[in-house]
Tab-separated table of C-alpha atoms and ligand atoms in Angstrom:
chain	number	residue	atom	x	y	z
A	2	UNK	CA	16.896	26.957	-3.302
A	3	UNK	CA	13.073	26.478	-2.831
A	4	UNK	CA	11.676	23.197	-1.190
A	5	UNK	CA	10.851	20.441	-3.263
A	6	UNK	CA	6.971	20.261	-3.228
A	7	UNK	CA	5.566	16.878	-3.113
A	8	UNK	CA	1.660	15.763	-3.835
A	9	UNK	CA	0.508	12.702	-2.248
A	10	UNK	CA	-2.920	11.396	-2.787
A	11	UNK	CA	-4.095	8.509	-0.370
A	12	UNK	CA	-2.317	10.479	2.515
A	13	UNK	CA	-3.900	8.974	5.004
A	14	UNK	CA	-3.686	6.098	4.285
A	15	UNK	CA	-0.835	3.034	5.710
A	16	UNK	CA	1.423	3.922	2.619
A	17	UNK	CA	0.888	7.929	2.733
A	18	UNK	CA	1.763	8.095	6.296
A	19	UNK	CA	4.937	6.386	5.584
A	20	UNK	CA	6.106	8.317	2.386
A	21	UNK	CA	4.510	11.889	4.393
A	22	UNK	CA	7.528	10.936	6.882
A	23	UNK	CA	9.566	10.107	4.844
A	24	UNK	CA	9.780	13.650	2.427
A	25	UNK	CA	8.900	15.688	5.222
A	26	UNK	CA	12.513	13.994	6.664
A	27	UNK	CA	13.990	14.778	3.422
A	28	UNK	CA	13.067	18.668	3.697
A	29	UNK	CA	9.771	18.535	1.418
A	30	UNK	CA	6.504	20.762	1.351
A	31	UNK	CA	4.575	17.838	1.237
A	32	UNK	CA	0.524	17.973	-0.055
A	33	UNK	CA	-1.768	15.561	0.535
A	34	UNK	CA	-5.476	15.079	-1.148
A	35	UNK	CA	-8.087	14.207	1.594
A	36	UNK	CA	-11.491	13.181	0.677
A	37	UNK	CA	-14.129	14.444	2.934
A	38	UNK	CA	-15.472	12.040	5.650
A	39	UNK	CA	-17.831	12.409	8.822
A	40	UNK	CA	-15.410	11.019	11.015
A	41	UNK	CA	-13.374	14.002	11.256
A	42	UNK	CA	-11.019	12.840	14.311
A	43	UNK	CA	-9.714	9.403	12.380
A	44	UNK	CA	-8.691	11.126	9.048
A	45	UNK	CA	-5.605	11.860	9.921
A	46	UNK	CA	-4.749	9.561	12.987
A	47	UNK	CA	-2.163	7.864	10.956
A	48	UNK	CA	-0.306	11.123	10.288
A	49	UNK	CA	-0.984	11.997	14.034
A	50	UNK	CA	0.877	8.295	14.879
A	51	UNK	CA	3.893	8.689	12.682
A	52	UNK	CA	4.284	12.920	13.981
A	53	UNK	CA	3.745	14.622	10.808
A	54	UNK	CA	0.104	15.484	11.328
A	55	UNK	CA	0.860	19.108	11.489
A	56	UNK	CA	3.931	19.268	8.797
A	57	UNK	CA	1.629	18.792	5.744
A	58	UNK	CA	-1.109	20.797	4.247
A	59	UNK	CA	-4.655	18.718	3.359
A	60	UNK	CA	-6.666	19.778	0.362
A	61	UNK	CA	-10.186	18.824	0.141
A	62	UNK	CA	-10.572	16.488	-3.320
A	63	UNK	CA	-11.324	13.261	-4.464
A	64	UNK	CA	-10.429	10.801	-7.121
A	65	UNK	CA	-13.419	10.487	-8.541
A	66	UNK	CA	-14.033	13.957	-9.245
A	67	UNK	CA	-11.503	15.569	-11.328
A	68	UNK	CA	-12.672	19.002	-11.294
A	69	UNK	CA	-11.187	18.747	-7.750
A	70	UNK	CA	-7.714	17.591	-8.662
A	71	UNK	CA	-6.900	20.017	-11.209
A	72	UNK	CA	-7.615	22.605	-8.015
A	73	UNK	CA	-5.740	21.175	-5.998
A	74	UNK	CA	-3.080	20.721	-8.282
A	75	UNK	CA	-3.051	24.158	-9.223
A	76	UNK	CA	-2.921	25.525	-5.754
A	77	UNK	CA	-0.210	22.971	-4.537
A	78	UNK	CA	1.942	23.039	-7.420
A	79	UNK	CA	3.876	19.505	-7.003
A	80	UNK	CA	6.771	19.019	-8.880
A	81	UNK	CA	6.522	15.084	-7.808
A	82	UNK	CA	2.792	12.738	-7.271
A	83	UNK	CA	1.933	10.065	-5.531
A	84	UNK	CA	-1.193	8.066	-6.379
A	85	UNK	CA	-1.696	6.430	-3.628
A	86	UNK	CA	-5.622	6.741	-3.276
A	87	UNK	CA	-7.484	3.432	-4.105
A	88	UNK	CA	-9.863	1.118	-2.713
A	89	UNK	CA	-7.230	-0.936	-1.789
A	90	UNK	CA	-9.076	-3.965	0.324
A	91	UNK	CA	-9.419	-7.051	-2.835
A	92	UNK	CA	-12.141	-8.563	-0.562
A	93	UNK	CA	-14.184	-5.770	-0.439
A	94	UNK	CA	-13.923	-5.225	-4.467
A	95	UNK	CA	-15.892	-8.115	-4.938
A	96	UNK	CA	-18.979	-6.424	-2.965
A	97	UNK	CA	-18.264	-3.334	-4.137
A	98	UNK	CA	-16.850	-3.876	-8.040
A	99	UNK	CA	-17.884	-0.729	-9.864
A	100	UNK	CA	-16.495	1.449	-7.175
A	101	UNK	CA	-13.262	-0.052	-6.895
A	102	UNK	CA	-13.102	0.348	-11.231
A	103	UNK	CA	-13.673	4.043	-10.670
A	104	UNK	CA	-11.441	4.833	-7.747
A	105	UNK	CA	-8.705	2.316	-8.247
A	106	UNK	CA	-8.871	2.325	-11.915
A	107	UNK	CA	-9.938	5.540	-13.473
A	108	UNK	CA	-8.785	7.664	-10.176
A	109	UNK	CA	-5.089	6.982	-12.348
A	110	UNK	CA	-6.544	8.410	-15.480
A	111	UNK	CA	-8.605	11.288	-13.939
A	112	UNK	CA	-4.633	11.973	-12.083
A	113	UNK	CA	-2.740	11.137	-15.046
A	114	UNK	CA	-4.934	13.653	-17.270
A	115	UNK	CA	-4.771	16.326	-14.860
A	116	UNK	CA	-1.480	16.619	-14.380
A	117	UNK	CA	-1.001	16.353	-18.139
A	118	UNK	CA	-3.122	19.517	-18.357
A	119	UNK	CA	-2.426	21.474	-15.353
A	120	UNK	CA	1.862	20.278	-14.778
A	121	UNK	CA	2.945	18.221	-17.325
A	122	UNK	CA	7.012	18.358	-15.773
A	123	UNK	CA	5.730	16.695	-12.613
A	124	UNK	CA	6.829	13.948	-11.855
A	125	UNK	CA	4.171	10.911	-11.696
A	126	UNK	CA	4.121	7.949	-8.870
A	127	UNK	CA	1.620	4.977	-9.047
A	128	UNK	CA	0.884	2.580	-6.873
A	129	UNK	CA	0.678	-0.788	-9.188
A	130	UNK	CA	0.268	-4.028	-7.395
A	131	UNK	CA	1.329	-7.766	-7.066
A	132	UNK	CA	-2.416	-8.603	-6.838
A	133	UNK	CA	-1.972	-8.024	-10.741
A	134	UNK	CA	0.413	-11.155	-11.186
A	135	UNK	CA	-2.139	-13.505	-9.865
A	136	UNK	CA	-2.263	-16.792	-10.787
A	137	UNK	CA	1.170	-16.596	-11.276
A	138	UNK	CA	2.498	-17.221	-14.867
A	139	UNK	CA	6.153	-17.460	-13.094
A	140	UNK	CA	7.606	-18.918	-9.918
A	141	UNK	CA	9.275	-15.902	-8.767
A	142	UNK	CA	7.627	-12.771	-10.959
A	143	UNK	CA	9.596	-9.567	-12.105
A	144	UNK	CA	8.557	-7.148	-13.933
A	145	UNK	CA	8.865	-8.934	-17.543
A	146	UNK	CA	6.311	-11.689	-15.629
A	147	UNK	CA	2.938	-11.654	-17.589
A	148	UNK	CA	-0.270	-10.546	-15.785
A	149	UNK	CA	-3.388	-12.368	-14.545
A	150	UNK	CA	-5.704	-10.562	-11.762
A	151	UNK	CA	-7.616	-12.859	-10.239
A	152	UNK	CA	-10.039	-9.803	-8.789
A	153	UNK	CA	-11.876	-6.872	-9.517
A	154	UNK	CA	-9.186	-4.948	-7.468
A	155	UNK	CA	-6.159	-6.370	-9.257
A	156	UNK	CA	-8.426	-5.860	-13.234
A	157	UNK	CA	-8.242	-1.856	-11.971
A	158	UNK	CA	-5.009	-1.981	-10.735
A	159	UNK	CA	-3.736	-3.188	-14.361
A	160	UNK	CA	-5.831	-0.949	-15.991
A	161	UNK	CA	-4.216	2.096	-14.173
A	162	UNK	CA	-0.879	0.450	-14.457
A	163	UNK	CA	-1.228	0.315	-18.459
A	164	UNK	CA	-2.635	3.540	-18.585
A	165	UNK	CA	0.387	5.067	-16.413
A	166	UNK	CA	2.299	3.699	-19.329
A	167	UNK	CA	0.315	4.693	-21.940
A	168	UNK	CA	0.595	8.240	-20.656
A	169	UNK	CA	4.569	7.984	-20.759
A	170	UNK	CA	4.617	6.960	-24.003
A	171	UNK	CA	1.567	8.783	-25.400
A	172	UNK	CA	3.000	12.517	-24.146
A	173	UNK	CA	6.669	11.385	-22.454
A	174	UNK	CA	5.544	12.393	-18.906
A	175	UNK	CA	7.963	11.441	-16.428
A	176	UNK	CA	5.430	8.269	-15.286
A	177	UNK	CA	6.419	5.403	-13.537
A	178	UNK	CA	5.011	2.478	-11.887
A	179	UNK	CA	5.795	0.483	-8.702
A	180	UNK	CA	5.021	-3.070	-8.776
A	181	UNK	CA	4.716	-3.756	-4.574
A	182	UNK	CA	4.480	-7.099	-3.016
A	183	UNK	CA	2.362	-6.980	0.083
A	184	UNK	CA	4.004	-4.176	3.156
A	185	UNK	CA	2.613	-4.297	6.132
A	186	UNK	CA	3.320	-2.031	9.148
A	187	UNK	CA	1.828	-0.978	12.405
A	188	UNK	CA	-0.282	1.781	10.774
A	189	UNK	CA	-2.265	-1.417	8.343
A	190	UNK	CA	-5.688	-1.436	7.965
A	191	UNK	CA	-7.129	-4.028	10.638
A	192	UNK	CA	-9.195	-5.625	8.036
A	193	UNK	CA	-5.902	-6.949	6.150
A	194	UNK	CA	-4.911	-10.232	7.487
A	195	UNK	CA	-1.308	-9.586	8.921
A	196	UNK	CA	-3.167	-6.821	11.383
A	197	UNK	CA	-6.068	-8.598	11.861
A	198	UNK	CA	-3.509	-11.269	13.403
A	199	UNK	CA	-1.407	-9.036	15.142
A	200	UNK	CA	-4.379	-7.050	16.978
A	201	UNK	CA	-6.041	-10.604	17.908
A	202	UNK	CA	-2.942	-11.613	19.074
A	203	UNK	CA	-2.481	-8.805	21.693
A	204	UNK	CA	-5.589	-9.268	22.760
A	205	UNK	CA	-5.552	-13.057	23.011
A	206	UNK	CA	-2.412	-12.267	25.416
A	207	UNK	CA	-4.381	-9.395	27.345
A	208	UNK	CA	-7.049	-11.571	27.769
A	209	UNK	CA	-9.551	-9.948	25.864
A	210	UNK	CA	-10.301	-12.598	23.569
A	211	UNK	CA	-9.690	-16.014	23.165
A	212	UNK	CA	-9.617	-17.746	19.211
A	213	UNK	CA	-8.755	-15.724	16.245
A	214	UNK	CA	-10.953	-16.417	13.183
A	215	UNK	CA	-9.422	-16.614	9.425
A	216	UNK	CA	-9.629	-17.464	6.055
A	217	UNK	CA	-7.582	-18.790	3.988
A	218	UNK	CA	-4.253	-19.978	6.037
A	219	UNK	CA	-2.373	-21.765	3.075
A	220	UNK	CA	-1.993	-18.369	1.247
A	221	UNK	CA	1.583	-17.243	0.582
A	222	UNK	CA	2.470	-13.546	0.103
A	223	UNK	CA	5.960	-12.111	-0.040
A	224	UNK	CA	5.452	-9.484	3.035
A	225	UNK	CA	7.821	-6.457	3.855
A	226	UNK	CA	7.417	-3.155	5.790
A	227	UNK	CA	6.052	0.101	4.528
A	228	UNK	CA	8.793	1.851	5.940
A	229	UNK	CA	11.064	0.025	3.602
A	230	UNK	CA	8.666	0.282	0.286
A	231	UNK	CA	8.111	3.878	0.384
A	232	UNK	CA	12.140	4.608	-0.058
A	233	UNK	CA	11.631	2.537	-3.423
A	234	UNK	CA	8.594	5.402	-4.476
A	235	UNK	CA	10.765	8.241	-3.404
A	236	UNK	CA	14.034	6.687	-5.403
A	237	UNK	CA	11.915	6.266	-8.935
A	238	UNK	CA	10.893	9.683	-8.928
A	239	UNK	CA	14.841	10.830	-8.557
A	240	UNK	CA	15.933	8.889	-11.911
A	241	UNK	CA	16.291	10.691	-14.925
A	242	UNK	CA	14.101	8.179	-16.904
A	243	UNK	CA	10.713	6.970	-15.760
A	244	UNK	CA	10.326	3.301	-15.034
A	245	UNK	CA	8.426	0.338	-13.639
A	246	UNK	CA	9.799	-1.438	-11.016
A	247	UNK	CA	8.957	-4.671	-8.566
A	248	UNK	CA	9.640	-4.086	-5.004
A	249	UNK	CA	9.797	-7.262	-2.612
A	250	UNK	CA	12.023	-9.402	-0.418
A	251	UNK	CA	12.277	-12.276	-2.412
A	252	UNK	CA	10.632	-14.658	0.828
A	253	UNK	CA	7.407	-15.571	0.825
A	254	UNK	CA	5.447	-17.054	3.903
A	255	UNK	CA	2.020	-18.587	4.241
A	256	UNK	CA	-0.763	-16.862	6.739
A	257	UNK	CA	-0.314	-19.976	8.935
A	258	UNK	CA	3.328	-19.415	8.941
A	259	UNK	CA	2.261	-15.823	9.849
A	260	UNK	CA	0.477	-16.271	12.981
A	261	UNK	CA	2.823	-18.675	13.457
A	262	UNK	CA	5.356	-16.024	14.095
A	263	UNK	CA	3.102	-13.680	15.817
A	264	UNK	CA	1.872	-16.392	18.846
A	265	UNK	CA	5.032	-17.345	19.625
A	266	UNK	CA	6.095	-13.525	19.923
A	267	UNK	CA	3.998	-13.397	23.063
A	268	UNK	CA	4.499	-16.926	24.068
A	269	UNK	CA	1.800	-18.360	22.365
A	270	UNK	CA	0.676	-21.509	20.493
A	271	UNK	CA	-1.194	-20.397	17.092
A	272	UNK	CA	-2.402	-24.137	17.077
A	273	UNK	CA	-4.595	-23.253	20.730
A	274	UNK	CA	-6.487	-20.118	19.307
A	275	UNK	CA	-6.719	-19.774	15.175
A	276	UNK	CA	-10.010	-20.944	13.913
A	277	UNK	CA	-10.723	-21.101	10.235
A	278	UNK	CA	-13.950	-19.109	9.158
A	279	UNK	CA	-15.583	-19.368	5.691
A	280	UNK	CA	-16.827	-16.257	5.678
A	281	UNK	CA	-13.035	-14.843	5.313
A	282	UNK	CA	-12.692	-17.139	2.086
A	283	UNK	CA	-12.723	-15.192	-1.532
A	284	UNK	CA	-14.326	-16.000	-4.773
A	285	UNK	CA	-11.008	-16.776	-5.915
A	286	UNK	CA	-7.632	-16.549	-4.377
A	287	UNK	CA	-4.108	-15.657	-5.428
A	288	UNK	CA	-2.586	-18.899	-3.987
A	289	UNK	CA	1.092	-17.521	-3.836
A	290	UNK	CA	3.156	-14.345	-4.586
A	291	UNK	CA	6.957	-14.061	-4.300
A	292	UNK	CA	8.919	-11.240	-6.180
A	293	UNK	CA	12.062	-10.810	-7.462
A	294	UNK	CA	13.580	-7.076	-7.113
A	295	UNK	CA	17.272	-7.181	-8.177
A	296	UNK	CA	16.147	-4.447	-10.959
A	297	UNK	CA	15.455	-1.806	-7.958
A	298	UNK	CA	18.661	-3.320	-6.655
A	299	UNK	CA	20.406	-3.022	-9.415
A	300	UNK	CA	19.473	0.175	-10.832
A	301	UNK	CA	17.875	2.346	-7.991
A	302	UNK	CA	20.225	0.564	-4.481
A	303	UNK	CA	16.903	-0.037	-2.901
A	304	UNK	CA	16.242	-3.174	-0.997
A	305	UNK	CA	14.138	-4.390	1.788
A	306	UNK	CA	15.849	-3.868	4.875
A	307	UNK	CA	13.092	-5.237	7.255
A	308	UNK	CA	12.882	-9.116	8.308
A	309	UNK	CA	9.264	-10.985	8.438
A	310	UNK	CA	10.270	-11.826	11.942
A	311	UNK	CA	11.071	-8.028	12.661
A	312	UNK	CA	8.130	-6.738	11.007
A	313	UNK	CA	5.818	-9.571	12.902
A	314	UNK	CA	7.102	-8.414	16.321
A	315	UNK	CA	6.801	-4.466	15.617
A	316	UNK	CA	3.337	-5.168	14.597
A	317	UNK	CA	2.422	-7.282	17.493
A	318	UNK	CA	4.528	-5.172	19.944
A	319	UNK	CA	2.504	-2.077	18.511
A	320	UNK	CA	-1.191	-3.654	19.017
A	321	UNK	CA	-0.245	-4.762	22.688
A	322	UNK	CA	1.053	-1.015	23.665
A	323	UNK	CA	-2.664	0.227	21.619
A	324	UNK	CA	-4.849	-1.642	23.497
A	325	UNK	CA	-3.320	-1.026	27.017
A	326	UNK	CA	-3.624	2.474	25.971
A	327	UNK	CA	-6.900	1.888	24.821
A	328	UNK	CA	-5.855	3.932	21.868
A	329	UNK	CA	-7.562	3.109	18.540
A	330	UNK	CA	-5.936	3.060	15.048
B	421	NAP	P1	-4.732	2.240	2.293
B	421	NAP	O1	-4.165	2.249	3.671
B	421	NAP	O2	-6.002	1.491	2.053
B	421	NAP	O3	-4.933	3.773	1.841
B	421	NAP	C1	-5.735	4.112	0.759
B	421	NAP	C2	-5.856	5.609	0.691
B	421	NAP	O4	-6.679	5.977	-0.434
B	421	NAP	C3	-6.523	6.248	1.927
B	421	NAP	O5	-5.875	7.457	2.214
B	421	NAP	C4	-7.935	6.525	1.434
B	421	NAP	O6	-8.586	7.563	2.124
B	421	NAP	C5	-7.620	6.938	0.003
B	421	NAP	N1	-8.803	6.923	-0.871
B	421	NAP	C6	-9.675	5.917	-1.068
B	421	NAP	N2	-10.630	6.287	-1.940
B	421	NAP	C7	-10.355	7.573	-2.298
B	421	NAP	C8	-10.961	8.490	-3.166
B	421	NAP	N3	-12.078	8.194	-3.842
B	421	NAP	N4	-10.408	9.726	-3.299
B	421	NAP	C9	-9.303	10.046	-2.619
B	421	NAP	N5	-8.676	9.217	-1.765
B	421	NAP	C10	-9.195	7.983	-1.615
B	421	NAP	O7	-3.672	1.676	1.253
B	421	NAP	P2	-2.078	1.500	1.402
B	421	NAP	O8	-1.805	0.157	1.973
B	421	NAP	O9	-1.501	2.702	2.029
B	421	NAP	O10	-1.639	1.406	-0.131
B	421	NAP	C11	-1.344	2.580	-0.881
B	421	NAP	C12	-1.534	2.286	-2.354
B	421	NAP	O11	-0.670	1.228	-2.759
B	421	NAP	C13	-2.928	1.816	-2.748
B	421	NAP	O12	-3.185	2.291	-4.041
B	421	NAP	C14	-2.822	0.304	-2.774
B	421	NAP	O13	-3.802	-0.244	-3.627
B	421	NAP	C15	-1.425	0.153	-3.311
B	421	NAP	N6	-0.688	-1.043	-2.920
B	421	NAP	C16	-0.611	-1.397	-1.613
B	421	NAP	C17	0.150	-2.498	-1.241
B	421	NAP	C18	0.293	-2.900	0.207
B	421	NAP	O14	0.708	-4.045	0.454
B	421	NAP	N7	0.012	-1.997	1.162
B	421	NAP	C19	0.853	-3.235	-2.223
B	421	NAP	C20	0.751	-2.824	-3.553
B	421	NAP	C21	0.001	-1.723	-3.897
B	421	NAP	P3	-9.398	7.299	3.500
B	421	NAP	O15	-8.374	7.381	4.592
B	421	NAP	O16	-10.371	8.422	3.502
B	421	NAP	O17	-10.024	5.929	3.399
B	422	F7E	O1	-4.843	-10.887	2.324
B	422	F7E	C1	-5.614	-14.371	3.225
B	422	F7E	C2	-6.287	-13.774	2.001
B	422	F7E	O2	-6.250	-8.854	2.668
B	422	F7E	C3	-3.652	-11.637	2.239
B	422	F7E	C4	-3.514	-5.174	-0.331
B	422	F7E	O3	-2.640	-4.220	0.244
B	422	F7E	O4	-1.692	-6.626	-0.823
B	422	F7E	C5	-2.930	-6.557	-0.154
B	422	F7E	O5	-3.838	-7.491	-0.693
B	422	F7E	C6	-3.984	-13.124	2.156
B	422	F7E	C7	-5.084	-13.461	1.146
B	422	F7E	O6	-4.006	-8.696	1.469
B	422	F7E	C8	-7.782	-13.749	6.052
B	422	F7E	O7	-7.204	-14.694	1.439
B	422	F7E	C9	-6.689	-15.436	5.227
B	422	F7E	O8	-4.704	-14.599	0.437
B	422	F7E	O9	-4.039	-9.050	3.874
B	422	F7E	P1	-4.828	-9.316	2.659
B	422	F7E	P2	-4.004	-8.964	-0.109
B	422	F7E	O10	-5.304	-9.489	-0.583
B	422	F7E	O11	-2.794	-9.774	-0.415
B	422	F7E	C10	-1.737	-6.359	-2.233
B	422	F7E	C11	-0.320	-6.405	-2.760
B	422	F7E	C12	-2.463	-5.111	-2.565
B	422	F7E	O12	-2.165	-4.445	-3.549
B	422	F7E	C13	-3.704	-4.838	-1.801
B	422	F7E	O13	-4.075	-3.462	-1.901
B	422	F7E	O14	-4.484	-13.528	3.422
B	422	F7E	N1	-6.438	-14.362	4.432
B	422	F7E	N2	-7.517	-15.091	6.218
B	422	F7E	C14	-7.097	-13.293	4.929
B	422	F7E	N3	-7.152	-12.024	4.520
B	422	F7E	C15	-7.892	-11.149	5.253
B	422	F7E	N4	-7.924	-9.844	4.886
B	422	F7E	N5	-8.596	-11.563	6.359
B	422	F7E	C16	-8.584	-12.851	6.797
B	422	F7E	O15	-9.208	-13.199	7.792
């Protein structure tokens, strides 16, 4: 039988280096669209990190240019995608609105329509959000909870989430969307906050530094690890019928409560070095998330299998061994 071939776009990204794993473990040819940069050597140091670096093939291609993903979906011939690709940082969509519509919004329909034209029996992944909940409308939020993005992030997130829909029920492709609460891993981008407090933490213990500036500590978000929410991608695309589903752990945990965790992992006080910083405040703020994902448990056997505590020491654990390596990520 011939391997399953798998498309990912957003491969190098936290989420893409996870799911890459992930199929390559399960036996895939695994595809990945990479949009061109100067910085040739950090590309792909995420898929260097996790070891699969040289088990998947990159394609030149972007989002915003569809010309590009119909060639690359002609030459790599997926029978399952993965949008992963956004602008995925909500503070930055604020500076930058128009370009997070187009990438993180329209990047679904310029995939969606593609692989309508080019392989309409793929299978179709994407990558809908939490953000999109909001101001929550519900105390714990499924996916019958109503939306309200507070961002311009989470407005393009709901757009391509409709439009994912839209596309099932408009031409029956197998399209589904995952609703993820916040995952967070070793391979995050610094610039989100549970990172940002595990790489100041190291070096707070290494003595590089000594306060850690934030924004908003009273912020709850229902964290898990990446390692954990790619299983729930992989398991949608395996049903017979396409669906939307909310993945989370059903805890939620402020920022404070966060570093918290993280200080005391190395023997620390969060109290001694945290500093609050109004320059990491938003326009406006989702105030709390906190999902409920007994429908993946129900129908698909997927639940999160990491603890906040076990995710908080991996991360910090992670950024200590980095920086005495002086390796950057
Ligand atoms: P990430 O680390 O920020 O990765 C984003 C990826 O998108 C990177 O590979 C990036 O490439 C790529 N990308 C950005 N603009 C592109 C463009 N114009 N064309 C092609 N590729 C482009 O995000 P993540 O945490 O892995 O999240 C994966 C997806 O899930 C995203 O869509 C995110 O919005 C969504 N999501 C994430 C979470 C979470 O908690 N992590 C929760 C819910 C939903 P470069 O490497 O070149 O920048
Ligand atoms: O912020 C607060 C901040 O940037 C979390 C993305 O993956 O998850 C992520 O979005 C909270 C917010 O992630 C700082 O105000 C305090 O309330 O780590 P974050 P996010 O905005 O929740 C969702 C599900 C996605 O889909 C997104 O793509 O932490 N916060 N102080 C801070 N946040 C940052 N970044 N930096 C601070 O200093």
């Amino acid at each position: 039988m011939s391997r399953k071939r798998a498309l990912i776009t957003g491969i190098t990204g936290q989420d893409g280096a996870y799911l890459s794993h992930l199929l390559v473990e399960k036996g895939y040819e695994v595809h990945g669209l990479l949009r061109r940069s100067a910085s040739a050597d950090v590309v792909n140091s995420r898929l260097r990190w996790i070891g699969v670096a040289d088990k998947v093939t990159l394609h030149d291609g972007n989002l915003v240019d569809q010309a590009s993903i119909i060639r690359v979906l002609q030459i790599a011939k997926p029978s399952e995608i993965y949008n992963l690709a956004a602008q995925s940082f909500v503070k930055s969509s604020w500076q930058q609105p128009s370009l997070t519509g187009t990438v993180t919004g329209l990047g679904a329909t310029h995939m969606l329509e593609a692989l309508r034209t080019v392989c309409p029996e793929a299978r179709f992944y994407q990558a809908s959000s939490s953000e999109m909940f909001g101001t929550v409308q519900e105390p714990v939020q499924s996916e019958t909870t109503p939306f309200y993005p507070r961002s311009p992030y989470a407005a393009a997130k709901l757009y391509a989430h409709w439009m994912t829909i839209n596309y099932r029920e408009s031409y029956g492709l197998h399209a589904s969307c995952g609703i993820l609460f916040n995952h967070e891993s070793p391979l995050r981008g610094i610039e989100f906050v549970t990172r940002k407090i595990s790489d100041g933490v190291a070096r707070i213990k290494l003595g590089l530094q000594e306060t850690l500036a934030l924004g908003n500590l009273d912020a709850k978000r229902d964290w898990g690890h990446a390692r954990d929410y790619v299983k729930v991608m992989w398991l949608m695309l395996q049903q017979d019928k396409p669906d939307d589903y909310v993945a989370a752990t059903g805890r939620t945990a402020s920022v404070r409560e966060f570093c918290e965790l993280a200080f005391a992992h190395v023997g620390l006080r969060a109290g001694d070095h945290v500093v609050v910083d109004q320059r990491f405040l938003r326009p406006a703020e989702v105030d709390v998330l906190l999902g409920d994902a007994s429908k993946a448990r129900d129908k698909l056997g997927w639940e999160a299998e990491t603890s906040l505590e076990q995710l908080v020491a991996e991360m910090v654990d992670a950024d200590l061994a980095r920086l005495r390596t002086h390796e950057h990520l």
